Amino acid sequence: QVQLVESGGDLVHPGGSVRLSCVAPGFRLNVYTIGWFRQAPGKKREAVACVGATDVDTWYENTVTGRFTVSRDNAANTIYLQMNDLRPEDTATYYCAADLINFCGAYGPNLPEYDYWGQGTQVTVSS
């Protein structure tokens, strides 16, 4: 099965930036829709961003719109989540997930549809 690996999490000050990476050696991720999810302590896992297979569409959660950008580098077989203007409420473990659905859709990625997950990378935003 597809095995995803996230990296890039860090401890940053409010207003700072972090770029997360998601890779899956041996699988061409361009044919997968990739969702980014996060889970903070005591909270449910929530979707924050998505890029559809072959970049057919993108989706962002309302509070990250304009601050986060998901992109693909197909030559490197890597998906990125660029996170700017970070806020303390962005503190969470961030996960990438993949499925063979063809698009993110108007309501964003539906967590139960994603079969393949990374183990997460921690982003902490604190003064």
PDB file of C-alpha atoms in Angstrom:
ATOM      1  CA  GLN A   1       0.000   0.000   0.000  1.00  0.00           C
ATOM      2  CA  VAL A   2       0.947   3.653  -0.222  1.00  0.00           C
ATOM      3  CA  GLN A   3       3.080   4.713   2.737  1.00  0.00           C
ATOM      4  CA  LEU A   4       3.251   8.456   3.279  1.00  0.00           C
ATOM      5  CA  VAL A   5       5.885  10.359   5.219  1.00  0.00           C
ATOM      6  CA  GLU A   6       5.450  13.956   6.411  1.00  0.00           C
ATOM      7  CA  SER A   7       8.306  16.188   7.446  1.00  0.00           C
ATOM      8  CA  GLY A   8       9.089  19.824   8.147  1.00  0.00           C
ATOM      9  CA  GLY A   9       7.229  20.472  11.381  1.00  0.00           C
ATOM     10  CA  ASP A  10       8.842  22.970  13.728  1.00  0.00           C
ATOM     11  CA  LEU A  11       8.432  25.290  16.690  1.00  0.00           C
ATOM     12  CA  VAL A  12       7.777  28.817  15.409  1.00  0.00           C
ATOM     13  CA  HIS A  13       6.628  32.193  16.708  1.00  0.00           C
ATOM     14  CA  PRO A  14       3.242  33.646  15.759  1.00  0.00           C
ATOM     15  CA  GLY A  15       3.458  35.141  12.290  1.00  0.00           C
ATOM     16  CA  GLY A  16       6.129  32.692  11.225  1.00  0.00           C
ATOM     17  CA  SER A  17       6.131  30.222   8.357  1.00  0.00           C
ATOM     18  CA  VAL A  18       6.645  26.491   7.955  1.00  0.00           C
ATOM     19  CA  ARG A  19       6.681  24.312   4.860  1.00  0.00           C
ATOM     20  CA  LEU A  20       5.606  20.714   5.288  1.00  0.00           C
ATOM     21  CA  SER A  21       6.486  17.981   2.809  1.00  0.00           C
ATOM     22  CA  CYS A  22       4.720  14.729   1.997  1.00  0.00           C
ATOM     23  CA  VAL A  23       6.394  11.910   0.087  1.00  0.00           C
ATOM     24  CA  ALA A  24       5.593   8.304  -0.806  1.00  0.00           C
ATOM     25  CA  PRO A  25       8.551   6.600  -2.461  1.00  0.00           C
ATOM     26  CA  GLY A  26       7.510   4.172  -5.169  1.00  0.00           C
ATOM     27  CA  PHE A  27       4.129   5.769  -5.858  1.00  0.00           C
ATOM     28  CA  ARG A  28       3.293   8.489  -8.345  1.00  0.00           C
ATOM     29  CA  LEU A  29       1.328  10.856  -6.144  1.00  0.00           C
ATOM     30  CA  ASN A  30       0.085  12.934  -9.069  1.00  0.00           C
ATOM     31  CA  VAL A  31      -2.712  10.397  -9.597  1.00  0.00           C
ATOM     32  CA  TYR A  32      -3.874  10.688  -5.978  1.00  0.00           C
ATOM     33  CA  THR A  33      -5.924  13.347  -4.315  1.00  0.00           C
ATOM     34  CA  ILE A  34      -3.931  14.517  -1.285  1.00  0.00           C
ATOM     35  CA  GLY A  35      -5.567  15.875   1.833  1.00  0.00           C
ATOM     36  CA  TRP A  36      -3.830  17.669   4.671  1.00  0.00           C
ATOM     37  CA  PHE A  37      -5.338  17.153   8.118  1.00  0.00           C
ATOM     38  CA  ARG A  38      -4.413  18.308  11.587  1.00  0.00           C
ATOM     39  CA  GLN A  39      -5.224  17.228  15.107  1.00  0.00           C
ATOM     40  CA  ALA A  40      -4.667  19.320  18.205  1.00  0.00           C
ATOM     41  CA  PRO A  41      -4.755  17.849  21.716  1.00  0.00           C
ATOM     42  CA  GLY A  42      -8.328  17.291  22.816  1.00  0.00           C
ATOM     43  CA  LYS A  43      -9.758  18.007  19.369  1.00  0.00           C
ATOM     44  CA  LYS A  44     -10.983  15.943  16.449  1.00  0.00           C
ATOM     45  CA  ARG A  45      -8.849  15.515  13.374  1.00  0.00           C
ATOM     46  CA  GLU A  46      -9.871  18.110  10.815  1.00  0.00           C
ATOM     47  CA  ALA A  47      -9.161  18.741   7.160  1.00  0.00           C
ATOM     48  CA  VAL A  48      -7.225  21.921   6.394  1.00  0.00           C
ATOM     49  CA  ALA A  49      -6.242  21.658   2.725  1.00  0.00           C
ATOM     50  CA  CYS A  50      -6.531  19.450  -0.328  1.00  0.00           C
ATOM     51  CA  VAL A  51      -5.173  19.166  -3.852  1.00  0.00           C
ATOM     52  CA  GLY A  52      -7.026  16.984  -6.323  1.00  0.00           C
ATOM     53  CA  ALA A  53      -5.531  14.348  -8.555  1.00  0.00           C
ATOM     54  CA  THR A  54      -3.678  15.982 -11.460  1.00  0.00           C
ATOM     55  CA  ASP A  55      -4.367  19.348  -9.734  1.00  0.00           C
ATOM     56  CA  VAL A  56      -7.985  19.288 -10.848  1.00  0.00           C
ATOM     57  CA  ASP A  57      -8.978  21.387  -7.822  1.00  0.00           C
ATOM     58  CA  THR A  58      -7.898  22.673  -4.413  1.00  0.00           C
ATOM     59  CA  TRP A  59      -9.700  23.287  -1.155  1.00  0.00           C
ATOM     60  CA  TYR A  60      -8.850  25.138   2.067  1.00  0.00           C
ATOM     61  CA  GLU A  61     -10.491  25.298   5.459  1.00  0.00           C
ATOM     62  CA  ASN A  62     -11.854  28.773   6.135  1.00  0.00           C
ATOM     63  CA  THR A  63      -9.398  29.790   8.857  1.00  0.00           C
ATOM     64  CA  VAL A  64      -6.352  28.886   6.749  1.00  0.00           C
ATOM     65  CA  THR A  65      -7.529  30.362   3.444  1.00  0.00           C
ATOM     66  CA  GLY A  66      -5.018  32.970   2.310  1.00  0.00           C
ATOM     67  CA  ARG A  67      -2.374  31.690   4.711  1.00  0.00           C
ATOM     68  CA  PHE A  68      -1.826  28.068   3.618  1.00  0.00           C
ATOM     69  CA  THR A  69      -1.032  26.835   0.115  1.00  0.00           C
ATOM     70  CA  VAL A  70      -0.848  23.228  -1.057  1.00  0.00           C
ATOM     71  CA  SER A  71       1.234  22.433  -4.125  1.00  0.00           C
ATOM     72  CA  ARG A  72       2.873  19.581  -5.999  1.00  0.00           C
ATOM     73  CA  ASP A  73       6.365  19.129  -7.334  1.00  0.00           C
ATOM     74  CA  ASN A  74       5.736  16.196  -9.628  1.00  0.00           C
ATOM     75  CA  ALA A  75       9.376  15.905 -10.666  1.00  0.00           C
ATOM     76  CA  ALA A  76      10.237  15.351  -7.006  1.00  0.00           C
ATOM     77  CA  ASN A  77       7.043  13.368  -6.363  1.00  0.00           C
ATOM     78  CA  THR A  78       6.402  15.609  -3.365  1.00  0.00           C
ATOM     79  CA  ILE A  79       3.405  17.526  -2.048  1.00  0.00           C
ATOM     80  CA  TYR A  80       3.979  20.659   0.022  1.00  0.00           C
ATOM     81  CA  LEU A  81       1.889  22.578   2.499  1.00  0.00           C
ATOM     82  CA  GLN A  82       3.223  26.113   2.820  1.00  0.00           C
ATOM     83  CA  MET A  83       1.921  27.676   6.023  1.00  0.00           C
ATOM     84  CA  ASN A  84       2.343  31.426   6.503  1.00  0.00           C
ATOM     85  CA  ASP A  85       1.241  33.873   9.184  1.00  0.00           C
ATOM     86  CA  LEU A  86       0.935  31.062  11.680  1.00  0.00           C
ATOM     87  CA  ARG A  87      -1.258  31.459  14.740  1.00  0.00           C
ATOM     88  CA  PRO A  88      -1.192  29.639  18.083  1.00  0.00           C
ATOM     89  CA  GLU A  89      -4.423  27.879  17.125  1.00  0.00           C
ATOM     90  CA  ASP A  90      -2.564  26.272  14.206  1.00  0.00           C
ATOM     91  CA  THR A  91      -0.620  24.199  16.728  1.00  0.00           C
ATOM     92  CA  ALA A  92      -1.299  20.544  15.913  1.00  0.00           C
ATOM     93  CA  THR A  93       0.075  17.358  14.486  1.00  0.00           C
ATOM     94  CA  TYR A  94      -0.239  17.608  10.712  1.00  0.00           C
ATOM     95  CA  TYR A  95      -0.903  14.612   8.485  1.00  0.00           C
ATOM     96  CA  CYS A  96      -1.000  14.068   4.761  1.00  0.00           C
ATOM     97  CA  ALA A  97      -3.329  11.437   3.375  1.00  0.00           C
ATOM     98  CA  ALA A  98      -3.966   9.988  -0.067  1.00  0.00           C
ATOM     99  CA  ASP A  99      -6.794   8.329  -1.902  1.00  0.00           C
ATOM    100  CA  LEU A 100      -7.730   7.549  -5.482  1.00  0.00           C
ATOM    101  CA  ILE A 101     -10.729   9.849  -5.462  1.00  0.00           C
ATOM    102  CA  ASN A 102     -10.450  12.277  -8.331  1.00  0.00           C
ATOM    103  CA  PHE A 103     -11.020  15.644  -6.667  1.00  0.00           C
ATOM    104  CA  CYS A 104     -11.309  17.455  -3.357  1.00  0.00           C
ATOM    105  CA  GLY A 105     -14.821  18.746  -3.965  1.00  0.00           C
ATOM    106  CA  ALA A 106     -16.641  21.795  -2.698  1.00  0.00           C
ATOM    107  CA  TYR A 107     -16.690  20.591   0.909  1.00  0.00           C
ATOM    108  CA  GLY A 108     -13.102  19.439   1.109  1.00  0.00           C
ATOM    109  CA  PRO A 109     -11.675  16.017   1.846  1.00  0.00           C
ATOM    110  CA  ASN A 110     -13.861  13.550   3.690  1.00  0.00           C
ATOM    111  CA  LEU A 111     -11.630  11.836   6.233  1.00  0.00           C
ATOM    112  CA  PRO A 112     -13.192   8.314   6.035  1.00  0.00           C
ATOM    113  CA  GLU A 113     -12.451   8.191   2.301  1.00  0.00           C
ATOM    114  CA  TYR A 114      -8.681   8.433   2.801  1.00  0.00           C
ATOM    115  CA  ASP A 115      -6.983   5.067   3.023  1.00  0.00           C
ATOM    116  CA  TYR A 116      -3.313   6.021   3.236  1.00  0.00           C
ATOM    117  CA  TRP A 117      -1.826   8.186   5.982  1.00  0.00           C
ATOM    118  CA  GLY A 118       1.485   9.429   7.225  1.00  0.00           C
ATOM    119  CA  GLN A 119       2.419   9.356  10.894  1.00  0.00           C
ATOM    120  CA  GLY A 120       2.320  13.108  11.324  1.00  0.00           C
ATOM    121  CA  THR A 121       4.661  15.999  11.961  1.00  0.00           C
ATOM    122  CA  GLN A 122       4.322  18.443  14.846  1.00  0.00           C
ATOM    123  CA  VAL A 123       3.834  22.171  14.302  1.00  0.00           C
ATOM    124  CA  THR A 124       3.889  24.327  17.414  1.00  0.00           C
ATOM    125  CA  VAL A 125       3.184  28.067  17.266  1.00  0.00           C
ATOM    126  CA  SER A 126       4.064  29.817  20.497  1.00  0.00           C
ATOM    127  CA  SER A 127       5.513  33.030  21.903  1.00  0.00           C
TER     128      SER A 127
END
